[in-house]
Coordinates of C-alpha atoms in Angstrom, one line a residue:
M1 CA 20.1 2.0 -37.4
Q2 CA 20.2 -1.2 -35.4
P3 CA 18.1 -1.8 -32.4
E4 CA 19.8 -1.8 -29.0
P5 CA 20.5 -5.2 -27.6
E6 CA 18.6 -6.1 -24.5
S7 CA 20.4 -5.1 -21.4
P8 CA 20.3 -7.5 -18.4
L9 CA 21.3 -4.5 -16.2
R10 CA 18.4 -2.4 -17.5
D11 CA 16.0 -5.3 -16.8
R12 CA 17.3 -5.8 -13.2
L13 CA 17.1 -2.1 -12.6
A14 CA 13.5 -2.0 -13.8
V15 CA 12.5 -4.9 -11.5
E16 CA 14.2 -3.1 -8.7
R17 CA 12.4 0.2 -9.4
T18 CA 9.1 -1.8 -9.4
R19 CA 10.0 -3.4 -6.0
L20 CA 10.7 0.0 -4.5
A21 CA 7.5 1.5 -6.0
N22 CA 5.6 -1.5 -4.5
E23 CA 7.0 -0.9 -1.1
R24 CA 6.2 2.8 -1.2
T25 CA 2.6 2.0 -2.2
L26 CA 2.4 -0.5 0.9
L27 CA 3.6 2.3 3.1
S28 CA 1.0 4.6 1.6
Y29 CA -1.7 2.2 2.4
M30 CA -0.5 1.7 5.9
R31 CA -0.2 5.4 6.5
T32 CA -3.8 5.8 5.3
S33 CA -5.0 2.9 7.4
L34 CA -3.3 4.3 10.6
A35 CA -4.8 7.7 10.0
L36 CA -8.4 6.2 9.8
L37 CA -7.7 4.2 12.8
A38 CA -6.5 7.2 14.7
G39 CA -9.3 9.3 13.6
G40 CA -11.8 6.6 14.6
V41 CA -10.3 6.2 18.1
T42 CA -10.3 10.0 18.5
L43 CA -14.1 10.1 17.6
I44 CA -14.9 7.4 20.0
K45 CA -12.8 8.5 23.0
F46 CA -13.1 12.3 22.8
F47 CA -16.6 12.9 21.6
D48 CA -19.9 11.9 23.2
G49 CA -22.9 10.9 21.2
T50 CA -24.2 8.1 19.1
W51 CA -23.1 9.6 15.7
S52 CA -19.5 10.1 16.8
N53 CA -19.4 6.5 18.1
V54 CA -20.9 5.1 14.8
L55 CA -18.5 7.2 12.7
G56 CA -15.6 6.2 14.9
V57 CA -16.4 2.5 14.6
A58 CA -16.9 2.9 10.9
S59 CA -13.6 4.7 10.5
C60 CA -11.7 2.0 12.4
A61 CA -13.3 -0.7 10.3
I62 CA -12.4 1.1 7.1
G63 CA -8.8 1.6 8.4
V64 CA -8.5 -2.1 9.0
L65 CA -9.9 -2.9 5.6
V66 CA -7.5 -0.5 3.8
G67 CA -4.6 -2.0 5.7
V68 CA -5.6 -5.6 4.8
L69 CA -6.2 -4.6 1.1
G70 CA -2.9 -2.8 0.9
L71 CA -1.0 -5.8 2.3
A72 CA -2.8 -8.2 0.0
K73 CA -1.9 -6.0 -3.1
F74 CA 1.7 -5.8 -2.0
V75 CA 2.1 -9.6 -1.5
Q76 CA 0.4 -10.1 -5.0
V77 CA 2.7 -7.9 -6.7
A78 CA 5.8 -9.1 -4.9
R79 CA 4.9 -12.7 -5.8
R80 CA 4.6 -11.7 -9.5
L81 CA 8.0 -9.9 -9.4
G82 CA 9.5 -13.0 -7.7
R83 CA 8.4 -15.3 -10.6
G84 CA 9.7 -12.8 -13.2

């Protein structure tokens, strides 16, 4: 049995699937980031107390961090795919 020849179509489709997966991952990071930000703002605005303010600020900070890290990972993978 002979091995299958390399298919340029198969390679292009694999790259496209990887691009789409990268976009879905970015959207997941952004959804998580927005949920953390919304939770933090809710804690700050609707609850009184030191602990709710501390948790709210921490949640907002973590939300921003998750968004930045997700965007950085997206750009990193997109650049690698562009070179390929």
